[in-house]
Coordinates of N, CA and C in Angstrom, one line a residue:
Chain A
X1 N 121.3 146.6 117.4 CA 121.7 147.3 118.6 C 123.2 147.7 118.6
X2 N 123.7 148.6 119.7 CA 125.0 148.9 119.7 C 126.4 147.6 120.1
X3 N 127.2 147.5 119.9 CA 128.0 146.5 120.1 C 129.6 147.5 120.2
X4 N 130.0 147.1 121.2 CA 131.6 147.9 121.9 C 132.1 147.0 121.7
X5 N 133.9 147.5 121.0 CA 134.4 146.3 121.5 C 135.5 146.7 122.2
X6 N 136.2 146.3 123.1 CA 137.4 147.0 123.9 C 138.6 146.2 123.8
X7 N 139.8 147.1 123.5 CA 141.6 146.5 123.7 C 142.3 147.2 124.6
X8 N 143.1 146.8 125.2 CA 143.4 145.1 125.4 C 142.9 144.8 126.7
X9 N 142.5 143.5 126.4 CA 141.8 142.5 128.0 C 142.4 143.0 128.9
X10 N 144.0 142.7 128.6 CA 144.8 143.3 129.9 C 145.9 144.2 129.6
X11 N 146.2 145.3 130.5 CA 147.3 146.0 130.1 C 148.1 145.7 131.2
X12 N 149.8 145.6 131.6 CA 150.5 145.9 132.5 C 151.3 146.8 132.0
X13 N 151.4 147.8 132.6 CA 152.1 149.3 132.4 C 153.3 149.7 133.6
X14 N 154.4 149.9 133.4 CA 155.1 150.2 134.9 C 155.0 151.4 135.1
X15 N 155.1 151.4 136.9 CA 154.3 152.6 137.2 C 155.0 154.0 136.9
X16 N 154.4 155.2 136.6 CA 154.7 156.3 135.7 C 154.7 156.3 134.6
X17 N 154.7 155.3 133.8 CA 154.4 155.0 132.5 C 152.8 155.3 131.8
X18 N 152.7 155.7 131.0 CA 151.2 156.2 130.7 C 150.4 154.9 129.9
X19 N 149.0 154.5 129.9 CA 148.7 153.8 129.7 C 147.4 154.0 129.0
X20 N 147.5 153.3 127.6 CA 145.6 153.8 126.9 C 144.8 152.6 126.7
X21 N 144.1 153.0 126.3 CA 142.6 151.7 126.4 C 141.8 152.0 125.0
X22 N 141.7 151.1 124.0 CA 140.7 151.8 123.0 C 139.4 150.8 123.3
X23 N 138.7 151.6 122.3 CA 137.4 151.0 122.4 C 136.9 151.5 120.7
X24 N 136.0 150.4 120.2 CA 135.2 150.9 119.0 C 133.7 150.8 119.1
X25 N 133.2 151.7 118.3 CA 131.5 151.3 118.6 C 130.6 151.0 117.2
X26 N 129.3 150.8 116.9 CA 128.7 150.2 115.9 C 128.0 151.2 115.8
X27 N 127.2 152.0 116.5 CA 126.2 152.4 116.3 C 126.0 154.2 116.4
X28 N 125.9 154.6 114.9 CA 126.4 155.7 114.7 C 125.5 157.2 115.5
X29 N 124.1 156.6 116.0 CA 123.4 157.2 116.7 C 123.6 157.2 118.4
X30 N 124.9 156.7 119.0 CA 125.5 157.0 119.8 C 126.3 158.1 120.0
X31 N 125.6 158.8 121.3 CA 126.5 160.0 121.4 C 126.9 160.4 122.9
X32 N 127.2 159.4 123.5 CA 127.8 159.5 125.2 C 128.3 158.4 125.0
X33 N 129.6 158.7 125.8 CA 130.8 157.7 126.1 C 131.6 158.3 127.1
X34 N 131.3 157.4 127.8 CA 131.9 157.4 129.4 C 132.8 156.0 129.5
X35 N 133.6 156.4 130.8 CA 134.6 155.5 131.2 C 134.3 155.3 132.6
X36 N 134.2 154.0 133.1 CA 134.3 153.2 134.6 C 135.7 153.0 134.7
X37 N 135.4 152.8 136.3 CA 136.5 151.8 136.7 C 135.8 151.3 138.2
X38 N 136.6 150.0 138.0 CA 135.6 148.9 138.6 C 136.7 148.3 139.5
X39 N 136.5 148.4 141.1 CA 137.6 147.2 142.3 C 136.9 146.6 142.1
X40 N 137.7 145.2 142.3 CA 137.2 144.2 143.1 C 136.2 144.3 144.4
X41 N 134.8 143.7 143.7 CA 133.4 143.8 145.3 C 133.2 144.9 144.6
X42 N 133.5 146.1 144.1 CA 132.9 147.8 143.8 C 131.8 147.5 142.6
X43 N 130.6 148.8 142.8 CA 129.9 148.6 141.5 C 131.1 149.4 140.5
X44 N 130.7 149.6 139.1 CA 131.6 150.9 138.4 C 131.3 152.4 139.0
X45 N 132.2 152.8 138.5 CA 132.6 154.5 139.3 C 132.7 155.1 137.7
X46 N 132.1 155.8 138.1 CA 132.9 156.8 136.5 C 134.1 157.6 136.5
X47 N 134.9 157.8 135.6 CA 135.9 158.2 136.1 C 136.1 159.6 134.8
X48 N 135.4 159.5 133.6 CA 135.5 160.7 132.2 C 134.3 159.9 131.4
X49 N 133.7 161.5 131.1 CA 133.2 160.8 129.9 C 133.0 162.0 128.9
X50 N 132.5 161.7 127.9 CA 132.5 162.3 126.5 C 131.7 162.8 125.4
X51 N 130.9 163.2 125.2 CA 129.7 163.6 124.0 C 130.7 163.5 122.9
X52 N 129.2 163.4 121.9 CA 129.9 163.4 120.5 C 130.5 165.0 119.7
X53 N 130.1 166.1 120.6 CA 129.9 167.1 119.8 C 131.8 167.5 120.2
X54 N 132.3 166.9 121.2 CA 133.6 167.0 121.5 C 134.6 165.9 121.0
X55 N 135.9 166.5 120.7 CA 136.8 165.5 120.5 C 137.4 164.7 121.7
X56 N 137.8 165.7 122.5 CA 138.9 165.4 123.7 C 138.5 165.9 124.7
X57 N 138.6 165.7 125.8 CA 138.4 165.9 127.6 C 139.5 165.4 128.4
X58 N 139.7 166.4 129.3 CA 141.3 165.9 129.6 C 140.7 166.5 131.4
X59 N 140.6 165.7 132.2 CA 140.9 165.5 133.9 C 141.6 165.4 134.2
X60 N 142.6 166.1 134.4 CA 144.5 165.9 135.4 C 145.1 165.1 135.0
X61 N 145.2 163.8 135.1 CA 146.1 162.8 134.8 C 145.5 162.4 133.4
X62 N 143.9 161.9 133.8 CA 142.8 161.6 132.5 C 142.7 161.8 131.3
X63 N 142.6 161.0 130.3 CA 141.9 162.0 129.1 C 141.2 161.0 128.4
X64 N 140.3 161.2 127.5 CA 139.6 160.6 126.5 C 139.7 161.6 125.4
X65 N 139.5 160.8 124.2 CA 139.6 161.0 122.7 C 138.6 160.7 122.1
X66 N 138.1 161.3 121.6 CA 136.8 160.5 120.9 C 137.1 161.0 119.0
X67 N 136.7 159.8 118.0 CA 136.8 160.1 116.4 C 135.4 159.6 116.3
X68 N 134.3 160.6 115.9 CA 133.3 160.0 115.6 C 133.1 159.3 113.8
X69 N 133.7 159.7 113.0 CA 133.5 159.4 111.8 C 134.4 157.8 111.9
X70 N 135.4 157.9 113.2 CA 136.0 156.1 113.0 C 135.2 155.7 113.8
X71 N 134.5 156.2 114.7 CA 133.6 155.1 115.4 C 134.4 154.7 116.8
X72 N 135.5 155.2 116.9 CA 136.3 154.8 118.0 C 137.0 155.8 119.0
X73 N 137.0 155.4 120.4 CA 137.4 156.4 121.6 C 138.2 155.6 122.4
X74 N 139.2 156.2 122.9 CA 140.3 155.9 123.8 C 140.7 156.7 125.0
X75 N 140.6 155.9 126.2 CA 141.2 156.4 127.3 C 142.4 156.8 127.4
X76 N 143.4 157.5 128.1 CA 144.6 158.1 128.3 C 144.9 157.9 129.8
X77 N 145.8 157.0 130.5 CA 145.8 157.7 132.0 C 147.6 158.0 131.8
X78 N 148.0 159.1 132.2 CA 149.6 159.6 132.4 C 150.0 159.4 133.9
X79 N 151.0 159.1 133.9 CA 152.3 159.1 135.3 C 151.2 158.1 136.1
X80 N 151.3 157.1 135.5 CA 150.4 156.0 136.4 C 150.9 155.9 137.5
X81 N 150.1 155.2 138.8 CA 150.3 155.4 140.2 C 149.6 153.9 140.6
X82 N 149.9 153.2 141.6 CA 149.5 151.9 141.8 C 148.1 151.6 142.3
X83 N 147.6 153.0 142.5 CA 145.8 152.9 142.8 C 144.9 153.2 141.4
X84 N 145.9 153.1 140.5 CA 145.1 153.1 139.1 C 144.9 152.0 138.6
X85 N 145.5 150.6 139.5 CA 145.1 149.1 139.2 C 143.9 149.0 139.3
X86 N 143.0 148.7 138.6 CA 141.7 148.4 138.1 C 141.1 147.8 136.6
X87 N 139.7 147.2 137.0 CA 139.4 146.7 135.8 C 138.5 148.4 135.1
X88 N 139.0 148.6 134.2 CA 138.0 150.0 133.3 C 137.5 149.7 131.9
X89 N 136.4 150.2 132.2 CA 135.1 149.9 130.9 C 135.2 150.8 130.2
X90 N 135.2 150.7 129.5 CA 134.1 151.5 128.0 C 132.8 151.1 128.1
X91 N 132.0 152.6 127.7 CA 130.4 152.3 127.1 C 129.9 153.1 126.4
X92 N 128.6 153.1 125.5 CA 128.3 154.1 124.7 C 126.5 154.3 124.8
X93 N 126.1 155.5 124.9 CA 124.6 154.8 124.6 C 124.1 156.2 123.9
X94 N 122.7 156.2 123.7 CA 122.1 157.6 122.9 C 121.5 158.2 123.9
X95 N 120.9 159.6 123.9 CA 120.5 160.4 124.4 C 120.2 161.0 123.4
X96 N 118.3 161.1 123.9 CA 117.8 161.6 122.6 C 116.8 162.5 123.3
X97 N 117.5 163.1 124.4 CA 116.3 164.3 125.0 C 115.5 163.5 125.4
X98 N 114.9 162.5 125.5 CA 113.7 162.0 126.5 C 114.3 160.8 127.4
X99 N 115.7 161.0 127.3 CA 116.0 160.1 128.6 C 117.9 159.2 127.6
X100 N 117.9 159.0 128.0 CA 119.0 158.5 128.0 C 119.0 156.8 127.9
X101 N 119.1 156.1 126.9 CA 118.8 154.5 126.8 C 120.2 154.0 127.9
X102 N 120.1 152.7 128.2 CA 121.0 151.9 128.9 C 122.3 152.0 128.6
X103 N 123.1 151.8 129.3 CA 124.5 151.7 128.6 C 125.0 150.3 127.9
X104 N 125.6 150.5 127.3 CA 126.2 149.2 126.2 C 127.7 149.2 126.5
X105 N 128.5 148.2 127.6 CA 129.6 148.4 127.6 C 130.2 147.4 127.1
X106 N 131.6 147.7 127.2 CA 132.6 146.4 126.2 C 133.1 145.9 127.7
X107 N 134.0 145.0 127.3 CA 134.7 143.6 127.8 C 135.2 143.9 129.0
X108 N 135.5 145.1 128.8 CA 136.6 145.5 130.6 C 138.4 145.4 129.7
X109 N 139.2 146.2 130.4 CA 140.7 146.2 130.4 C 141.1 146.2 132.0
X110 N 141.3 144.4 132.2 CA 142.4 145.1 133.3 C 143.6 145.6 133.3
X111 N 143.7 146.6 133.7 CA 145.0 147.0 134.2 C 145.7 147.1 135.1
X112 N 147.1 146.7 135.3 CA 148.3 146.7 136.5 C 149.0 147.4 136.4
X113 N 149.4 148.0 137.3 CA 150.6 149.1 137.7 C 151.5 148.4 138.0
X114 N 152.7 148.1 137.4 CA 153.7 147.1 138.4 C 154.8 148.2 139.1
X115 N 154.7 147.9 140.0 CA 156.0 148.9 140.7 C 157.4 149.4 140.3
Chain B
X1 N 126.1 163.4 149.8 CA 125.0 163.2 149.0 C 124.8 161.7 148.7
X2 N 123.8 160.7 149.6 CA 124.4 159.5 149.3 C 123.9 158.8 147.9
X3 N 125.1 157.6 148.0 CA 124.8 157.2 146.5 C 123.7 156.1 146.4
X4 N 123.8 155.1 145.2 CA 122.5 154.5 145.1 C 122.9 153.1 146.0
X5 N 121.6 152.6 147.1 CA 121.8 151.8 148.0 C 121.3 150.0 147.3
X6 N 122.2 149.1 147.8 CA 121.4 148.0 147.0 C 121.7 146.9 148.4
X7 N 120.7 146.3 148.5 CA 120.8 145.2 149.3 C 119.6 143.9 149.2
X8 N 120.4 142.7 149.4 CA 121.8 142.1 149.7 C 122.6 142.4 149.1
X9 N 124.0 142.9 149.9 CA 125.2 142.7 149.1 C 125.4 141.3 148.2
X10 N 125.0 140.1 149.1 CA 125.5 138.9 148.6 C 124.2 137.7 149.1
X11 N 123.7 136.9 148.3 CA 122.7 136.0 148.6 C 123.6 134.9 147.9
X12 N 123.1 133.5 148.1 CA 123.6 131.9 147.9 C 122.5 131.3 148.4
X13 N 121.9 131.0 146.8 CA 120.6 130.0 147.0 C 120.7 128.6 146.4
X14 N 119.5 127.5 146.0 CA 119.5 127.1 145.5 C 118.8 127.0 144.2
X15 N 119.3 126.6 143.3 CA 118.5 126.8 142.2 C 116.6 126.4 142.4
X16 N 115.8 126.9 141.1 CA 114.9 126.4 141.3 C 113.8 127.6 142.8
X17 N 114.4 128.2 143.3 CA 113.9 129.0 144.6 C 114.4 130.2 144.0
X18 N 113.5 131.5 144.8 CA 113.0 132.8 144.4 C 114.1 133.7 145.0
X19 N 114.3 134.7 144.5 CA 115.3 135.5 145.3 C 115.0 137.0 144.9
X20 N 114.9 138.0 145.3 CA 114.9 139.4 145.4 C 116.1 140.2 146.0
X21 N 115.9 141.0 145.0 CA 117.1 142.4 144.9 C 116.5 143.7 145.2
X22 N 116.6 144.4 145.8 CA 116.6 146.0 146.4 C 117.2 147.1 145.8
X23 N 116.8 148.0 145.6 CA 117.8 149.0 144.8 C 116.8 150.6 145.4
X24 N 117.9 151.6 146.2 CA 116.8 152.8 146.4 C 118.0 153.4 145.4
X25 N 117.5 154.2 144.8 CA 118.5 155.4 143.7 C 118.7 156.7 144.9
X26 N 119.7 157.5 144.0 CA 119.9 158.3 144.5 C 119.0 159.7 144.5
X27 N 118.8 160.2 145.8 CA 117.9 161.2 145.6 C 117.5 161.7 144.5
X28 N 116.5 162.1 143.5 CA 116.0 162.8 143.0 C 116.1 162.2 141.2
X29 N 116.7 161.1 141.7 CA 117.4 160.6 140.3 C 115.9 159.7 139.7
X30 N 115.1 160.1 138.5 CA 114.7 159.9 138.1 C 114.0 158.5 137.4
X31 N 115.3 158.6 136.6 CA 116.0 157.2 136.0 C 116.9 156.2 136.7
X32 N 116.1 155.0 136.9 CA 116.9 153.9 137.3 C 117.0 152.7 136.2
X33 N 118.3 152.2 136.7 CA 118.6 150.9 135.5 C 119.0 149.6 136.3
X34 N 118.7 148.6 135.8 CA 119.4 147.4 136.2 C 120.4 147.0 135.5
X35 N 121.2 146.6 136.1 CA 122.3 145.8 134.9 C 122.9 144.4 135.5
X36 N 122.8 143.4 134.3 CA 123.5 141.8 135.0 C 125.0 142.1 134.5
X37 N 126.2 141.3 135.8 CA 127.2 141.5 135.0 C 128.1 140.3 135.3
X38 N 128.3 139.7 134.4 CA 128.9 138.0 134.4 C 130.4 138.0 134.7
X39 N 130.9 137.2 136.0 CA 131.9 137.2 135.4 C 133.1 138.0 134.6
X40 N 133.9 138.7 134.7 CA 135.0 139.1 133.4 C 134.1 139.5 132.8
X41 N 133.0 140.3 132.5 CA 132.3 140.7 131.5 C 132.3 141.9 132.2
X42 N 131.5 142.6 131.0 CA 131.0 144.2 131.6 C 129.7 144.3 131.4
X43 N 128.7 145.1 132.6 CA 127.2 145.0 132.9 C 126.5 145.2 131.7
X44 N 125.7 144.7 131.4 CA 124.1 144.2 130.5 C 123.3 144.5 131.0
X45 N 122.4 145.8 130.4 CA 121.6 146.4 131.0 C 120.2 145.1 130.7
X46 N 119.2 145.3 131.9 CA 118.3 144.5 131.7 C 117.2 145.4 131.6
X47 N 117.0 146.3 132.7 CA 115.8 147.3 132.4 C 115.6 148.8 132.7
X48 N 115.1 149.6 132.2 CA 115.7 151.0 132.5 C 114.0 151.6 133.5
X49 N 113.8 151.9 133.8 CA 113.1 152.6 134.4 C 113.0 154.4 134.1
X50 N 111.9 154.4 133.6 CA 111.8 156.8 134.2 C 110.9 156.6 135.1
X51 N 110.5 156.8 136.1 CA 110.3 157.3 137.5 C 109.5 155.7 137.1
X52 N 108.0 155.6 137.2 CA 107.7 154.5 137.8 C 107.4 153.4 136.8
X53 N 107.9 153.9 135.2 CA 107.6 153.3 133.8 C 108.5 152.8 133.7
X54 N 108.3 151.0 133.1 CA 109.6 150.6 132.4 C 109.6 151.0 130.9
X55 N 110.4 151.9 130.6 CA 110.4 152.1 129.2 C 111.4 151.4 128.6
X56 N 111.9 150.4 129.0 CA 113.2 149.4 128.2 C 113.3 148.3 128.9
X57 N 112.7 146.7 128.6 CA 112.9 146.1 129.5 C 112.7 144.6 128.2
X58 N 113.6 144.8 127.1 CA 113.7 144.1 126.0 C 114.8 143.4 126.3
X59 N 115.3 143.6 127.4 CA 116.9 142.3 127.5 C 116.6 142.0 129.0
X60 N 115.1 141.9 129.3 CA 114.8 141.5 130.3 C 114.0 139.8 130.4
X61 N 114.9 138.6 130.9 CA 114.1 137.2 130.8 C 112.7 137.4 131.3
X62 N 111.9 137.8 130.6 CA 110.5 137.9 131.1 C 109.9 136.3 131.7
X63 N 110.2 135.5 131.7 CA 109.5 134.2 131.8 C 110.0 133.8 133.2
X64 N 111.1 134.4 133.5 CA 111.4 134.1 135.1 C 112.1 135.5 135.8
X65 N 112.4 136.6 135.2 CA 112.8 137.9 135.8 C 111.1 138.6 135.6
X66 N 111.2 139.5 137.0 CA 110.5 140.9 136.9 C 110.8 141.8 137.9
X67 N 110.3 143.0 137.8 CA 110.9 143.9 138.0 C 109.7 145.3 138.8
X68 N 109.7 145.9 139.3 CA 108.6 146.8 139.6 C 109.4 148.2 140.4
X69 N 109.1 149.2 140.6 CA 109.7 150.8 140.6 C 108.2 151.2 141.2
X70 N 107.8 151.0 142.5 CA 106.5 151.6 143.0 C 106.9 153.2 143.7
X71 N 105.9 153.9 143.2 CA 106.0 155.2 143.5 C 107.1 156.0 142.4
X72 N 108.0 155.7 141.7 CA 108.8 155.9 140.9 C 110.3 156.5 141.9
X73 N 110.8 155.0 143.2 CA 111.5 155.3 144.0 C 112.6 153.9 143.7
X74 N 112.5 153.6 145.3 CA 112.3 152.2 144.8 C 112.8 151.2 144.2
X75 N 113.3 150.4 143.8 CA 113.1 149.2 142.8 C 113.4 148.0 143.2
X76 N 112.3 147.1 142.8 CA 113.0 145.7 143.2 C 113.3 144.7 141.8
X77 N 114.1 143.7 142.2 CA 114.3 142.8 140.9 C 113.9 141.6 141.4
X78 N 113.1 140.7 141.2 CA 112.8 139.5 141.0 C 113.3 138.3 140.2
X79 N 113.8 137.3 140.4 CA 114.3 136.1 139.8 C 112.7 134.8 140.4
X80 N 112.1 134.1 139.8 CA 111.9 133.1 140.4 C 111.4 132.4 139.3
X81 N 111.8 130.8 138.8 CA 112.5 130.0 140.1 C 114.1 130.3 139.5
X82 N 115.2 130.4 140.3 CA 116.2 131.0 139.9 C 117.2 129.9 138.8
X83 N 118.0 129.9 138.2 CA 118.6 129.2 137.7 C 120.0 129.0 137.6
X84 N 121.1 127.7 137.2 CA 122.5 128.1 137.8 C 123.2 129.1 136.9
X85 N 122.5 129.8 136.1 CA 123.1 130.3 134.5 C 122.6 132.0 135.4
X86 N 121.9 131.9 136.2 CA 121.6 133.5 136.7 C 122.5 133.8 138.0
X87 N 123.7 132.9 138.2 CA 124.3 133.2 139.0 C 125.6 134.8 138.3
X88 N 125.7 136.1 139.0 CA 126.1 137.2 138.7 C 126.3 138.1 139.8
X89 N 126.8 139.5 139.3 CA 126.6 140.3 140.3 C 125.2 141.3 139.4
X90 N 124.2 141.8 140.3 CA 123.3 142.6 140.1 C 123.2 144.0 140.4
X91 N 123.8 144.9 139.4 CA 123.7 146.5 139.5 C 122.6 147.2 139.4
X92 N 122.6 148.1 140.2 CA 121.5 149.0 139.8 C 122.2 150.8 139.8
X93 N 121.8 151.4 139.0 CA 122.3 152.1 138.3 C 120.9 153.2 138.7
X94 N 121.3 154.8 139.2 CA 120.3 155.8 138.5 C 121.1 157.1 138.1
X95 N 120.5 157.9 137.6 CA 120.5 159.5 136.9 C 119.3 160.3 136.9
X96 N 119.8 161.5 137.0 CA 119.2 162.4 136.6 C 118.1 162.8 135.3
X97 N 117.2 162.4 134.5 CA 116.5 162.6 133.6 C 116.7 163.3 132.5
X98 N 116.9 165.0 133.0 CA 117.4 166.1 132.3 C 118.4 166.5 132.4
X99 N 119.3 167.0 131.3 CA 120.8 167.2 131.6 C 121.8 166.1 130.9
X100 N 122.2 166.4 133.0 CA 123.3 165.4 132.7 C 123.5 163.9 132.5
X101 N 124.4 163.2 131.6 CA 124.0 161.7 131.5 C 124.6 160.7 132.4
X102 N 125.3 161.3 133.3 CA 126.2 160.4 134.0 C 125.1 159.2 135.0
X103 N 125.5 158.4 134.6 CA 124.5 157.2 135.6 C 125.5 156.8 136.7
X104 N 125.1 156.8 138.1 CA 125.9 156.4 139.1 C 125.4 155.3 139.6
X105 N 126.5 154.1 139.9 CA 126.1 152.5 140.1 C 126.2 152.2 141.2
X106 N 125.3 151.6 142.1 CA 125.4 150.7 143.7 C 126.5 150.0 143.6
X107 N 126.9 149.3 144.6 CA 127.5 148.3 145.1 C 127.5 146.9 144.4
X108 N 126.2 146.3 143.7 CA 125.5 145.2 143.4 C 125.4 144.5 144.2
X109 N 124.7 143.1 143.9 CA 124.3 141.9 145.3 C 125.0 141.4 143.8
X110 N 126.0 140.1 144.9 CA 126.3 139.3 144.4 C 125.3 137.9 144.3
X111 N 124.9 137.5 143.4 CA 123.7 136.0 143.7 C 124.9 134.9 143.5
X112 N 124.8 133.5 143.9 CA 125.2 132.3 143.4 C 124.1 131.2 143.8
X113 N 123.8 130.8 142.6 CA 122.8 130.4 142.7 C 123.6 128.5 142.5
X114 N 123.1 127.5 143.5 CA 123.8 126.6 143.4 C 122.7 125.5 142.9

């Protein structure tokens, strides 16, 4: 099965400072990769996500990267802001036209904005 | 457009006793998922649902979890008899079928199971 792994556990970034998140994956028949972000008590929220057939997706502040031949994708957040403190996932799963399997996410990165 | 509803937010049982989870998806959303999520971990899907079929329910404890989607709406999750290793928060997750893949997640119930 697929296996994610996500860096780093924790990031602290001061605020305006830009801040990334990698993630690697195993399973080459993965081709959606999306990004949560998770409060405290909150289920995940999605915040970007990704197909394989693209490199890069960029949402205002946001962006993701995706290398499919490394197997690995990373978050981007720019001019961090103190409501960007959150724990954010990585995940990966296949879509194969008859539905979409579960998601497989990695560890979580918290991150802090310090003032 | 509301999102997907789960209730209890939060139950505290004792081990050994039965406990049930709620989950209505969001309108029209096809596909529903469960996911356990431990702790500092990130959610573990347990079973996916297409409307009233489990078509993925291989990381599901079958010996004391089940699960049912009547009408293909719906969904409840079952634990019984519960144990202290099933204490978690419990997501339930749905989407759209065709298309787009974005899966949108509830709130979860928190369980502690003592």
């Amino acid at each position: 099965g697929e296996n994610v792994e996500q860096h780093p556990s924790t990031l602290s970034v001061q605020e305006g400072d830009s801040a990334v998140i990698k993630c690697t994956y195993s399973d080459s028949a993965s081709n959606y990769f999306p990004w949560y972000k998770q409060e405290l008590g909150k289920g995940p929220q999605l915040i970007i996500d990704i197909r394989s057939n693209v490199g890069e997706k960029k949402d205002q502040r946001i962006a993701v990267t995706l290398n499919k031949t490394a197997k690995h994708f990373s978050l981007h957040i720019t001019e961090t802001q103190p409501e960007d403190s959150a724990v954010y996932f990585c995940a990966a799963s296949r879509d194969s036209g008859g539905g979409a399997d579960g998601l497989t996410f990695g560890k979580g990165t918290h991150l802090i904005i310090q003032p | 457009e509301a999102g997907v509803v789960q209730s209890p937010r939060y139950k505290i049982i004792e081990k050994k006793q039965p406990v049930a989870f709620w989950c209505n998806p969001i309108s029209g959303h096809n596909t529903l998922y469960w996911y356990r999520q431990n702790l500092g971990q990130g959610p573990e899907l347990l079973i996916r649902y297409e409307n009233e079929e489990a078509v993925d329910d291989s990381q599901l404890p079958k010996d004391r979890f089940s699960a049912e989607r009547l009408k293909g709406v719906d969904s409840t999750l079952k634990i019984q008899p519960a144990e202290l290793g099933d204490s978690a928060v419990y997501l339930c997750a749905s989407r759209v079928r065709e298309g787009r893949n974005e899966q949108f997640f509830g709130p979860g119930t928190r369980l502690t199971v003592l």
